[in-house]
Amino acid sequence: MEINKKSRAELKAYFVKNALPTEGNFRDLIDAGLNQKDDGLVKSADQPVQIAASTAGDKPAIHLYESFATDTKPAWVLSLQAGGKKGFCIGDGDGKNRLFIEGATGDIGINGALTVTGGATISGVLSGVPNDYAKAQYTLSGGGTVTWGGRGQKLKWTKRFIAMCAEQGETFSDGHVAISASSASPSIVQDWDDAVRACDADGVVLNDWEALYAVHRPGGDSVAVTFRIVKYGNKFKAPSNWILVATVNAEDNTVKLGTGEILAAKSAIFKGALVPTGTIVMWSGAAATIPDGWAICDGANGTPDLRDRFIVGAGNAYSLGAKGGEATHVLTIDEMPSHHHTALAGMGKDDQNFGGNTASSGERIPFAMSDTPNANEEKTRATGGSKAHENRPPYHALFYIMKL
C-alpha cells in the first residue's frame, strides 16, 4: 500500500530552531493528522472511537493490513453491508464475504466450514445440505434382490437403492439419489489408501468391519454418485453427503444394509424378504417372468434338473440328489401277483369227446381223448396287451425355481 503522508520525523524537521516553515510544510502537517469531518473518524471524551463507513459498494469501514510496506490489498475488510443487505460483514482481501450478521434478523451466514470443539445447542429448525442428506439416509430403500456371500465374499444388489430427500432443490436437482446396481457401479475406492477395488457382475468384495458408502455430489443429479470403502482401525471422516450402503459385522458374519435389513452369510433379500441362496420354490408364472436372482431348476446355473420330476424327502431311504422312478411302467412276470389257474377233466373209453375244464376265469374249454394212452399239456387262452400303465396321481405342472 502506498503511503503519501509525511512521517513524524519528516514533520519535526520542518520545525527545528531558526527554521522558517513554509506553507507546504504546514499543509503536510495538517494532512498527516486525522480530521473528524473529512476522515469520518470521531473520538469524543468518554465516548468510543466512531468510524463512518464508505458509501461505495458494500460500505466498507475498516481495511486490515498485515504490512503497509508489502501488502497491496487488505487481509480483511469490515463492512456494514453484504449483497445489498444491511449488517456486519467480515470479508477477505479477494472480496469474498466470510461472515455476515444480518442487521434486521440477526441471522448469521458463514462462507466456509464451521468447526465446533464444544457443544452446540440449536433451538430452531435445522436445514440445509447436512439435513437434506440426513433425511435421504433415513429413507434409503430398494436394491432389488440383495445377496451376501459372507466375510471376504461379495455383496450384490440387482436394482438401484434410492434415497428420497423429500425435496428438490439446491442439494438434490432430481429430488432423490439413485445408488446404481452393483453390476453397473463404477470402480470403488478404498478410503485409507485410494486404491481401486473392482466391482463386477457378481458384486463387490467386503471384508471384516468394512463399510461401503455412496458419495453424492451436492447439487448434482440423481446419479452423481461415487463409492468409498472405509474400515475399522483406519481414521476417516464421513461427510453428510456420504450415504451408508452396507457395513460388515465380523462377529456374526452378517452385513447390515443402509435400508435396515440384516443378511446372514450366503443369504439374500428379495423385495424385503429374506431368502437363503439355494431355496427352491414353485413358480406359477411363465419362464420369462421369473424374478431377478432366481433360475429354473433345469440343471444349469448350479440348479438341480427338476423338469418332469417329483420331489421326495432325502435323509433316510433316499440320499441327497438321488434320482429314480419312471413316468410309465410295464409289469414283468416277477412283478405280477402270485396266482394259479384250476382245470377239471373227465376220463373216458375209446375215442370220445368229453368234459371240459373250468378256468379260474369261469370259461369252459373242451377236451378230446382217444383210447391211445398219451399225455397232453393244455393252456388257457391268452389275454392282455402288455402295455405300460399310469400310476401317477393327478398333476398340474409348474416351474421349480431356485434362489441363486
Short mmCIF file of C-alpha atoms in Angstrom, two decimals, residues 20-394:
data_model
loop_
_atom_site.label_atom_id
_atom_site.label_comp_id
_atom_site.label_asym_id
_atom_site.label_seq_id
_atom_site.Cartn_x
_atom_site.Cartn_y
_atom_site.Cartn_z
CA LEU A 20 11.12 29.05 8.68
CA PRO A 21 8.33 26.53 7.86
CA THR A 22 6.69 27.14 4.51
CA GLU A 23 3.05 26.94 3.51
CA GLY A 24 3.70 23.48 2.11
CA ASN A 25 5.24 22.36 5.39
CA PHE A 26 2.11 23.38 7.23
CA ARG A 27 -0.06 21.61 4.61
CA ASP A 28 1.90 18.38 5.20
CA LEU A 29 1.42 18.75 8.93
CA ILE A 30 -2.33 19.22 8.57
CA ASP A 31 -2.73 16.29 6.14
CA ALA A 32 -0.73 13.96 8.36
CA GLY A 33 -3.40 14.00 11.06
CA LEU A 34 -6.98 12.72 11.09
CA ASN A 35 -9.87 15.11 10.64
CA GLN A 36 -13.20 14.18 12.19
CA LYS A 37 -15.21 15.74 9.40
CA ASP A 38 -13.09 14.80 6.42
CA ASP A 39 -12.00 11.36 7.56
CA GLY A 40 -15.16 10.11 9.26
CA LEU A 41 -13.38 9.35 12.49
CA VAL A 42 -14.58 10.81 15.77
CA LYS A 43 -13.23 10.38 19.27
CA SER A 44 -15.06 12.39 21.90
CA ALA A 45 -14.32 12.40 25.58
CA ASP A 46 -15.86 9.42 27.38
CA GLN A 47 -17.01 8.00 24.03
CA PRO A 48 -15.62 5.14 21.94
CA VAL A 49 -14.00 5.79 18.59
CA GLN A 50 -16.66 6.35 15.95
CA ILE A 51 -15.98 5.47 12.32
CA ALA A 52 -18.20 6.29 9.35
CA ALA A 53 -18.23 3.68 6.58
CA SER A 54 -17.66 4.43 2.94
CA THR A 55 -20.76 4.95 0.82
CA ALA A 56 -19.37 2.82 -2.01
CA GLY A 57 -20.30 -0.81 -2.67
CA ASP A 58 -20.89 -2.81 0.50
CA LYS A 59 -19.93 0.20 2.63
CA PRO A 60 -16.51 -0.88 3.88
CA ALA A 61 -15.49 0.74 7.15
CA ILE A 62 -12.07 -0.73 8.02
CA HIS A 63 -9.33 -2.39 5.97
CA LEU A 64 -6.90 -4.50 7.96
CA TYR A 65 -3.35 -5.00 6.66
CA GLU A 66 -0.55 -7.17 7.91
CA SER A 67 2.00 -4.72 6.46
CA PHE A 68 1.59 -1.44 4.65
CA ALA A 69 5.05 -1.88 3.18
CA THR A 70 4.43 -5.21 1.45
CA ASP A 71 0.68 -5.73 1.14
CA THR A 72 -1.05 -4.49 -1.99
CA LYS A 73 -4.52 -5.31 -0.65
CA PRO A 74 -6.05 -5.68 2.78
CA ALA A 75 -6.12 -9.04 4.51
CA TRP A 76 -9.59 -8.40 5.93
CA VAL A 77 -12.37 -5.91 5.27
CA LEU A 78 -15.05 -4.91 7.78
CA SER A 79 -18.20 -3.66 6.05
CA LEU A 80 -21.73 -2.61 7.01
CA GLN A 81 -23.46 -4.31 4.12
CA ALA A 82 -23.26 -7.53 2.07
CA GLY A 83 -25.13 -8.30 -1.12
CA GLY A 84 -27.43 -5.35 -0.60
CA LYS A 85 -28.40 -6.45 2.94
CA LYS A 86 -27.50 -4.25 5.86
CA GLY A 87 -25.49 -5.84 8.61
CA PHE A 88 -21.96 -6.54 9.77
CA CYS A 89 -19.71 -8.34 7.33
CA ILE A 90 -16.17 -9.69 7.53
CA GLY A 91 -14.66 -10.27 4.13
CA ASP A 92 -11.25 -11.21 2.81
CA GLY A 93 -8.99 -9.18 0.54
CA ASP A 94 -10.34 -11.01 -2.53
CA GLY A 95 -13.82 -9.65 -1.97
CA LYS A 96 -15.35 -12.86 -0.57
CA ASN A 97 -17.70 -12.43 2.35
CA ARG A 98 -16.78 -14.95 5.06
CA LEU A 99 -19.09 -13.98 7.93
CA PHE A 100 -22.25 -11.88 7.84
CA ILE A 101 -24.67 -10.90 10.59
CA GLU A 102 -27.88 -9.52 9.13
CA GLY A 103 -28.97 -6.37 10.92
CA ALA A 104 -32.73 -6.88 10.69
CA THR A 105 -32.91 -10.53 11.79
CA GLY A 106 -29.61 -11.32 13.48
CA ASP A 107 -29.20 -14.30 11.13
CA ILE A 108 -25.59 -15.38 10.67
CA GLY A 109 -24.15 -16.56 7.40
CA ILE A 110 -20.80 -18.36 7.15
CA ASN A 111 -18.99 -18.95 3.87
CA GLY A 112 -16.73 -21.86 4.86
CA ALA A 113 -16.57 -24.77 7.28
CA LEU A 114 -17.62 -24.33 10.89
CA THR A 115 -15.66 -26.30 13.49
CA VAL A 116 -17.16 -26.54 16.96
CA THR A 117 -14.94 -28.00 19.68
CA GLY A 118 -17.54 -27.67 22.41
CA GLY A 119 -21.24 -28.43 22.46
CA ALA A 120 -23.82 -26.82 20.22
CA THR A 121 -27.41 -26.15 21.22
CA ILE A 122 -29.96 -25.50 18.49
CA SER A 123 -33.43 -24.32 19.41
CA GLY A 124 -34.61 -23.56 15.89
CA VAL A 125 -35.11 -25.75 12.81
CA LEU A 126 -32.05 -27.33 11.22
CA SER A 127 -31.99 -27.08 7.44
CA GLY A 128 -29.50 -27.09 4.61
CA VAL A 129 -27.28 -29.66 2.94
CA PRO A 130 -26.44 -31.76 6.06
CA ASN A 131 -30.10 -32.03 6.97
CA ASP A 132 -31.02 -32.88 3.39
CA TYR A 133 -28.63 -35.83 3.37
CA ALA A 134 -29.76 -36.94 6.82
CA LYS A 135 -33.32 -37.19 5.50
CA ALA A 136 -32.11 -39.03 2.41
CA GLN A 137 -30.22 -41.53 4.57
CA TYR A 138 -33.30 -42.26 6.65
CA THR A 139 -35.37 -43.10 3.55
CA LEU A 140 -32.94 -45.41 1.76
CA SER A 141 -34.85 -48.30 0.18
CA GLY A 142 -34.87 -50.63 -2.81
CA GLY A 143 -31.93 -52.67 -4.06
CA GLY A 144 -33.96 -55.39 -5.77
CA THR A 145 -32.51 -58.76 -4.87
CA VAL A 146 -29.59 -58.29 -2.47
CA THR A 147 -27.22 -61.22 -1.88
CA TRP A 148 -24.39 -61.54 0.65
CA GLY A 149 -21.74 -64.25 0.47
CA GLY A 150 -20.13 -63.61 3.86
CA ARG A 151 -16.85 -62.03 5.01
CA GLY A 152 -14.35 -61.72 2.18
CA GLN A 153 -17.14 -62.52 -0.29
CA LYS A 154 -19.33 -60.33 -2.45
CA LEU A 155 -22.29 -58.08 -1.81
CA LYS A 156 -24.59 -57.71 -4.80
CA TRP A 157 -27.78 -55.76 -5.43
CA THR A 158 -29.73 -56.06 -8.70
CA LYS A 159 -31.73 -52.83 -8.67
CA ARG A 160 -30.88 -49.32 -7.55
CA PHE A 161 -31.11 -48.22 -3.95
CA ILE A 162 -32.99 -44.93 -3.83
CA ALA A 163 -32.75 -42.19 -1.21
CA MET A 164 -35.75 -39.87 -1.26
CA CYS A 165 -34.82 -36.50 0.21
CA ALA A 166 -38.44 -35.28 0.30
CA GLU A 167 -37.41 -32.12 -1.53
CA GLN A 168 -35.99 -30.97 -4.83
CA GLY A 169 -33.70 -28.01 -4.99
CA GLU A 170 -30.18 -26.84 -4.37
CA THR A 171 -28.92 -30.08 -2.81
CA PHE A 172 -30.79 -32.59 -4.99
CA SER A 173 -31.57 -31.41 -8.50
CA ASP A 174 -33.66 -34.55 -9.17
CA GLY A 175 -35.19 -34.77 -5.71
CA HIS A 176 -33.51 -38.08 -4.89
CA VAL A 177 -30.26 -40.05 -5.04
CA ALA A 178 -30.05 -43.27 -7.10
CA ILE A 179 -27.37 -45.73 -5.99
CA SER A 180 -26.98 -47.93 -9.05
CA ALA A 181 -26.97 -51.73 -9.03
CA SER A 182 -23.61 -53.19 -8.04
CA SER A 183 -23.07 -54.65 -11.51
CA ALA A 184 -23.43 -51.17 -13.01
CA SER A 185 -21.41 -49.33 -10.38
CA PRO A 186 -18.11 -47.65 -11.22
CA SER A 187 -14.88 -48.70 -9.56
CA ILE A 188 -14.96 -48.33 -5.79
CA VAL A 189 -12.15 -46.53 -3.93
CA GLN A 190 -10.67 -47.59 -0.59
CA ASP A 191 -10.64 -44.54 1.66
CA TRP A 192 -7.43 -45.39 3.54
CA ASP A 193 -5.12 -45.73 0.51
CA ASP A 194 -7.17 -44.55 -2.50
CA ALA A 195 -6.69 -47.93 -4.16
CA VAL A 196 -9.44 -49.07 -6.51
CA ARG A 197 -11.50 -52.12 -5.60
CA ALA A 198 -13.15 -53.52 -8.70
CA CYS A 199 -16.86 -54.28 -8.89
CA ASP A 200 -18.22 -56.78 -11.41
CA ALA A 201 -21.46 -58.55 -12.26
CA ASP A 202 -21.16 -60.65 -9.10
CA GLY A 203 -20.89 -57.60 -6.82
CA VAL A 204 -18.12 -56.10 -4.67
CA VAL A 205 -15.99 -57.87 -2.07
CA LEU A 206 -16.40 -56.59 1.51
CA ASN A 207 -14.13 -57.72 4.34
CA ASP A 208 -14.45 -57.71 8.14
CA TRP A 209 -15.57 -54.38 9.64
CA GLU A 210 -15.67 -52.60 6.30
CA ALA A 211 -18.41 -50.17 5.30
CA LEU A 212 -19.49 -49.15 1.80
CA TYR A 213 -20.66 -45.56 1.25
CA ALA A 214 -22.24 -43.88 -1.76
CA VAL A 215 -20.89 -40.33 -2.13
CA HIS A 216 -23.30 -37.90 -3.80
CA ARG A 217 -22.14 -34.62 -5.28
CA PRO A 218 -24.25 -31.82 -3.71
CA GLY A 219 -26.36 -30.15 -6.36
CA GLY A 220 -25.74 -32.97 -8.83
CA ASP A 221 -28.38 -35.13 -10.48
CA SER A 222 -29.58 -38.40 -9.01
CA VAL A 223 -26.72 -40.49 -10.42
CA ALA A 224 -23.87 -38.12 -9.47
CA VAL A 225 -22.55 -40.84 -7.16
CA THR A 226 -19.15 -42.38 -6.46
CA PHE A 227 -18.25 -45.03 -3.86
CA ARG A 228 -15.85 -45.23 -0.91
CA ILE A 229 -14.97 -48.13 1.38
CA VAL A 230 -13.80 -47.45 4.93
CA LYS A 231 -12.74 -49.91 7.60
CA TYR A 232 -12.37 -50.11 11.35
CA GLY A 233 -8.91 -49.11 12.59
CA ASN A 234 -8.30 -46.54 9.85
CA LYS A 235 -9.19 -42.91 10.52
CA PHE A 236 -11.79 -41.44 8.23
CA LYS A 237 -14.44 -38.75 8.08
CA ALA A 238 -17.88 -39.44 6.65
CA PRO A 239 -19.33 -36.08 5.49
CA SER A 240 -23.07 -35.60 5.33
CA ASN A 241 -23.18 -36.38 1.60
CA TRP A 242 -21.94 -39.93 2.27
CA ILE A 243 -24.88 -42.34 2.33
CA LEU A 244 -24.28 -45.70 4.01
CA VAL A 245 -24.99 -48.68 1.73
CA ALA A 246 -23.72 -51.58 3.86
CA THR A 247 -21.42 -52.47 6.76
CA VAL A 248 -19.93 -55.86 7.70
CA ASN A 249 -20.14 -57.23 11.24
CA ALA A 250 -17.17 -59.57 11.68
CA GLU A 251 -18.52 -61.07 14.90
CA ASP A 252 -21.50 -62.81 13.31
CA ASN A 253 -20.50 -62.59 9.62
CA THR A 254 -23.55 -60.51 8.73
CA VAL A 255 -23.96 -57.40 6.63
CA LYS A 256 -26.33 -54.60 7.61
CA LEU A 257 -27.74 -52.56 4.77
CA GLY A 258 -28.47 -48.86 4.89
CA THR A 259 -32.12 -49.88 4.45
CA GLY A 260 -32.00 -51.50 7.89
CA GLU A 261 -32.12 -55.16 6.82
CA ILE A 262 -29.50 -57.60 8.11
CA LEU A 263 -28.31 -60.50 5.93
CA ALA A 264 -26.59 -63.62 7.21
CA ALA A 265 -23.78 -65.14 5.14
CA LYS A 266 -24.94 -66.91 1.97
CA SER A 267 -28.39 -65.38 2.11
CA ALA A 268 -30.42 -62.90 0.13
CA ILE A 269 -33.26 -60.41 0.38
CA PHE A 270 -35.89 -60.30 -2.34
CA LYS A 271 -38.12 -57.22 -2.10
CA GLY A 272 -37.51 -57.06 1.62
CA ALA A 273 -37.95 -60.79 2.30
CA LEU A 274 -35.02 -62.92 3.45
CA VAL A 275 -34.46 -65.87 1.10
CA PRO A 276 -31.37 -68.10 1.55
CA THR A 277 -29.41 -68.99 -1.57
CA GLY A 278 -30.40 -72.47 -2.76
CA THR A 279 -34.07 -72.16 -1.75
CA ILE A 280 -36.35 -73.93 -4.26
CA VAL A 281 -39.96 -72.89 -4.71
CA MET A 282 -42.72 -73.49 -7.27
CA TRP A 283 -43.46 -70.71 -9.78
CA SER A 284 -46.86 -70.47 -11.46
CA GLY A 285 -45.89 -67.79 -13.98
CA ALA A 286 -44.21 -68.02 -17.35
CA ALA A 287 -40.48 -68.63 -17.66
CA ALA A 288 -40.00 -65.06 -18.93
CA THR A 289 -41.47 -63.62 -15.73
CA ILE A 290 -39.18 -65.36 -13.24
CA PRO A 291 -37.79 -62.64 -10.87
CA ASP A 292 -34.18 -61.49 -10.83
CA GLY A 293 -31.89 -63.67 -8.74
CA TRP A 294 -33.85 -66.86 -9.46
CA ALA A 295 -33.39 -69.57 -12.10
CA ILE A 296 -35.41 -72.51 -13.42
CA CYS A 297 -34.22 -75.84 -11.99
CA ASP A 298 -33.08 -77.23 -15.33
CA GLY A 299 -29.55 -78.34 -14.43
CA ALA A 300 -27.97 -75.00 -15.43
CA ASN A 301 -26.62 -72.22 -13.17
CA GLY A 302 -25.88 -74.71 -10.41
CA THR A 303 -29.52 -75.82 -10.14
CA PRO A 304 -30.73 -79.45 -10.00
CA ASP A 305 -32.68 -80.63 -13.04
CA LEU A 306 -36.24 -80.97 -11.74
CA ARG A 307 -38.01 -80.83 -15.09
CA ASP A 308 -40.67 -83.59 -15.34
CA ARG A 309 -39.84 -84.79 -11.81
CA PHE A 310 -41.48 -85.05 -8.41
CA ILE A 311 -39.51 -84.32 -5.23
CA VAL A 312 -39.05 -86.83 -2.41
CA GLY A 313 -37.60 -86.06 1.01
CA ALA A 314 -33.94 -87.07 1.41
CA GLY A 315 -32.23 -88.32 4.55
CA ASN A 316 -33.42 -91.89 5.13
CA ALA A 317 -34.10 -94.25 2.23
CA TYR A 318 -33.12 -91.56 -0.28
CA SER A 319 -29.75 -89.81 -0.26
CA LEU A 320 -29.50 -86.13 -1.24
CA GLY A 321 -29.59 -85.80 -5.02
CA ALA A 322 -30.69 -89.40 -5.67
CA LYS A 323 -32.72 -89.92 -8.85
CA GLY A 324 -35.13 -92.68 -9.90
CA GLY A 325 -38.63 -93.64 -10.93
CA GLU A 326 -40.44 -93.90 -14.29
CA ALA A 327 -43.19 -91.87 -15.87
CA THR A 328 -44.88 -95.17 -17.02
CA HIS A 329 -44.10 -98.87 -16.43
CA VAL A 330 -44.72 -102.33 -17.99
CA LEU A 331 -45.01 -105.12 -15.41
CA THR A 332 -42.65 -108.08 -15.64
CA ILE A 333 -43.70 -111.65 -14.68
CA ASP A 334 -41.79 -111.31 -11.43
CA GLU A 335 -43.75 -108.18 -10.60
CA MET A 336 -47.15 -109.90 -11.12
CA PRO A 337 -49.05 -111.02 -8.01
CA SER A 338 -48.76 -114.73 -7.15
CA HIS A 339 -51.78 -116.68 -8.59
CA HIS A 340 -52.86 -120.03 -10.24
CA HIS A 341 -55.45 -121.45 -12.69
CA THR A 342 -57.59 -124.64 -11.92
CA ALA A 343 -58.65 -127.12 -14.69
CA LEU A 344 -61.19 -130.07 -14.25
CA ALA A 345 -61.22 -133.06 -16.75
CA GLY A 346 -63.07 -136.49 -17.07
CA MET A 347 -61.60 -139.89 -18.17
CA GLY A 348 -63.37 -141.89 -20.98
CA LYS A 349 -63.06 -145.14 -23.08
CA ASP A 350 -62.43 -145.36 -26.79
CA ASP A 351 -62.29 -142.27 -28.89
CA GLN A 352 -64.64 -139.70 -27.45
CA ASN A 353 -65.02 -136.10 -26.59
CA PHE A 354 -65.97 -135.19 -23.08
CA GLY A 355 -65.76 -132.94 -20.23
CA GLY A 356 -64.02 -129.65 -20.33
CA ASN A 357 -62.27 -127.58 -17.73
CA THR A 358 -63.27 -124.57 -15.83
CA ALA A 359 -60.55 -121.93 -15.68
CA SER A 360 -60.28 -119.59 -12.82
CA SER A 361 -61.96 -117.09 -15.10
CA GLY A 362 -65.05 -119.30 -15.32
CA GLU A 363 -64.62 -120.05 -19.05
CA ARG A 364 -65.18 -123.68 -20.11
CA ILE A 365 -62.66 -125.21 -22.54
CA PRO A 366 -63.42 -128.56 -24.43
CA PHE A 367 -61.00 -131.52 -24.35
CA ALA A 368 -60.73 -134.62 -26.61
CA MET A 369 -59.43 -138.06 -25.61
CA SER A 370 -58.64 -141.31 -27.57
CA ASP A 371 -58.04 -144.85 -26.38
CA THR A 372 -54.40 -144.50 -27.15
CA PRO A 373 -52.54 -143.69 -23.98
CA ASN A 374 -50.93 -140.28 -24.13
CA ALA A 375 -50.39 -137.12 -22.12
CA ASN A 376 -51.25 -133.58 -23.20
CA GLU A 377 -50.48 -130.18 -21.68
CA GLU A 378 -53.13 -127.59 -22.27
CA LYS A 379 -53.02 -123.80 -21.74
CA THR A 380 -55.72 -121.27 -21.07
CA ARG A 381 -56.44 -118.72 -23.74
CA ALA A 382 -54.04 -115.64 -23.62
CA THR A 383 -55.39 -112.18 -22.88
CA GLY A 384 -53.92 -108.64 -22.10
CA GLY A 385 -51.87 -106.16 -24.17
CA SER A 386 -48.56 -105.87 -22.21
CA LYS A 387 -48.86 -102.09 -22.32
CA ALA A 388 -47.33 -99.62 -19.85
CA HIS A 389 -49.71 -98.38 -17.23
CA GLU A 390 -50.11 -94.98 -15.47
CA ASN A 391 -49.59 -94.95 -11.73
CA ARG A 392 -49.18 -91.21 -11.04
CA PRO A 393 -51.71 -89.16 -9.08
CA PRO A 394 -53.47 -86.25 -10.84
#
